[in-house]
Amino acid sequence: MPAGVMIPARNMPSMITGNGSVSGYGTSSGLTLGQQPNNMMEGQLHPLEMTQNASESEIARMRDEEFDSTNKSGSENHELGGSGDDQDPRPNKKKRYHRHTQHQIQEMEAFFKECPHPDDKQRKELGRELGLEPLQVKFWFQNKRTQMKTQHERHENTQLRTENEKLRADNMRYREALSTASCPNCGGPTAVGQMSFDEHHLRLENSRLREEIDRISAIAAKYVGKPVVNFPLLSSPAPPRPFDFGSQPVTEEMYGVGDLLRSISAPSEADKPMIIELAVAAMEELVRMAQMGEPLWMTSLDGTTCMLNEEEYIRTFPSGIGPKPTGFKCEASKETTVVIMNHINLVEILMDVNQWSTLFSGIVSKASTLDVLSTGVAGNYNGALQVMTAEFQVLSPLVPTRESYYVRYCKQHAEGTWAVVDVSLDTIRPSPTVRCRRRPSGCLIQEMPNGYSKVTWVEHVEVDDGGVHNLYKQLVSSGHAFGARRWVSTLDRQCERLASLMASHIPTGDVGVITNQDGRKSMLKLAERMVISFCGGVSASTAHTWTTLSGTGADDVRVMTRKSVDDPGRPPGIVLSAATSFWLPVSPKRVFDFLRDEHSRSEWDILSNGGAVQEMAHIANGRDPGNCVSLLRVNSANSSQSNMLILQESCTDPTASFVIYAPVDIVAMNVVLNGGDPDYVALLPSGFAILPDGMTVTDVGMADSGGSSGSLLTVAFQILVDSVPTAKLSLGSVATVNNLIACTVERIKASLSCDNA
């Protein structure tokens, strides 16, 4: 260990008094610690000051003494205390040294690991404990820091020397390889040694482009009817590209498999050429439909949507995927909007089934990729082909879901312009259970300044809607339930939510705004999982294993049950779900504002027991103040009952609104708000889905508070009726849940009827 060597200046009185204090600081002969004079840096040793009459040999002798003391690892120091011998100005008198004890060295070593730069107070305390003067402690630490720096530099020099030798050896090996290089095309010698860097780079780029041309030519050749022996496009499935914005993965295990989709497997090798040909034709049709106006597209009577002229469509696209099946109805619409998302990121989300399903969780109840025919070229999704299955929903038990088996194709048409198209594969593999066919549908994405994108969405399906309840027939037939406006509005709202998640500068003016970045991400991720769970259990989907119970006493209330086992996101036991849909003579916006307002919650929330509800924290998710995630506290009127926290997300767009909430544990939410993992917070979400009834023009604009349109409200509850998964479900539990939802519906009707009056 380095030792602080104190060398008194010649012919000068001592600077250290009898009690160890320093005097004469700042004079020309201050006490200094010996080290190399050229190392004057903060935290290092002070240079040794020599008097004018010191000889060169004397200076060299003192440096040798200092070097010897440093090599003894801090075990020696000059004796402090100021004896007469120590201050003897005679240069030839041998100086006495003080060797630190092993205990002193060990204690200072341990302290150095914790604090290499002790202050005056720490040095005095350490010196008092070890029987040393503060200056002795100070000089020991200075020498120790110098020694550590020297060792670090020596280690770095060794590493750099080793790396240099390795690079030198690699250079020699490459030179030998280049000297014997031959042309891969002709087999003759090549003059790589004389080739410029630019020329070599161009040759590599040319080889890569040649591979791309071969792949694209395979599709083009098949499309024009020329035989192609094999398809370079057909490659093994690739994992989804990462684009984490805190989304909950949507997998088959989570969503289950429907009757139609259970019978569908990955396409055979014989089907793949036909699938590629169909995808190329669908891409051409989608781009033309997105860019064309009248007479192909006609403005609806309310002036809000573009409706397809079916006769003009048949004349313009005579081939297609065949005639419309008997009994099927055509639903086609087009919408354009500008969203706050980069066009490349948007393409990546659309081509990743997990992210796509999460983004459109209110429309997509389940989705999976059966096969990947191409992962694209040039390191992106240009040319990517995926065979997929999906189930589309309206959040009501009165509207059957739509299952579809299709291919998704992505293509870059120009710099900053992409298109993603879906087209059904029913013509390749017919099924008697098909009730929905997707003609070329998808979106055209164009890059805009400042990270925005212009999206033109085309939705074109043929469907058997015979199972739709009369309450929802007008909404479904108008195209507002599954049409392009629904997709575009959801996309715009979700892009705003993602922008809120990534925001780094949060205004702190409002009370309750969560500014902790990690806490915001965790809370938004938890709310996203709550919304996905709610959306997956409300519709008449085949995606979950719920069982309809008989004897509920009300045909308009659907009650189902399932067992929750080994699911960290749900409490274990028997979960009972109840859902119903009904019409209200109130505009959707008024219903949404009433249900999301914490001040009016006691008017309908039976479980709050009439207690006052207070918003503790919230995160804004977009321009509309209704788009936010809130943490509510219910102050129960019963003092013996502990306060309850409620996590709530409310969201609205021109086609639908939702208020979804779940009771949460106080301890778990404290962990989430501090940035902890939200995946293990148990949730049983309940809530409301609010849709326009589709009867009048003003219904469509959810933001129109003055409209006299009606609303379609779906109420859904999930309640844990028994914490033992193997327990028997009692009819009393079913009756209790059924009574709960019936009372909630009556309270909502009564409150809104009074407001409407």
Coordinates of C-alpha atoms in Angstrom, one line a residue, residues 557 559 576-580 604-609 661 686 688 715-721 732-748:
V557 CA -78.5 -11.2 -19.0
V559 CA -74.1 -15.3 -17.0
L576 CA -68.6 -15.4 -12.5
S577 CA -69.3 -13.0 -15.4
A578 CA -72.5 -11.3 -16.2
A579 CA -73.2 -9.1 -19.3
T580 CA -76.2 -7.4 -20.8
W604 CA -74.8 3.6 -10.0
D605 CA -71.9 1.7 -8.2
I606 CA -73.6 -0.6 -5.7
L607 CA -70.3 -2.0 -4.5
S608 CA -69.1 1.4 -3.3
N609 CA -71.8 1.3 -0.6
Y661 CA -62.4 -0.5 -13.9
S686 CA -65.8 -4.8 -15.0
F688 CA -69.2 -0.4 -19.8
V715 CA -72.7 -3.6 -18.8
A716 CA -70.4 -6.4 -17.8
F717 CA -69.2 -7.6 -14.4
Q718 CA -66.6 -10.2 -13.3
I719 CA -66.8 -11.3 -9.7
L720 CA -64.9 -13.9 -7.7
V721 CA -67.6 -16.0 -6.0
G732 CA -77.3 -18.4 -4.8
S733 CA -74.1 -16.9 -6.3
V734 CA -75.6 -16.8 -9.7
A735 CA -78.7 -15.0 -8.4
T736 CA -76.6 -12.5 -6.5
V737 CA -74.6 -11.6 -9.6
N738 CA -77.7 -11.4 -11.7
N739 CA -79.3 -9.1 -9.1
L740 CA -76.2 -7.0 -9.0
I741 CA -76.2 -6.3 -12.7
A742 CA -80.0 -5.8 -12.8
C743 CA -79.8 -3.2 -10.0
T744 CA -76.9 -1.4 -11.7
V745 CA -78.9 -1.2 -15.0
E746 CA -81.9 0.3 -13.2
R747 CA -79.8 2.9 -11.4
I748 CA -78.2 4.0 -14.6

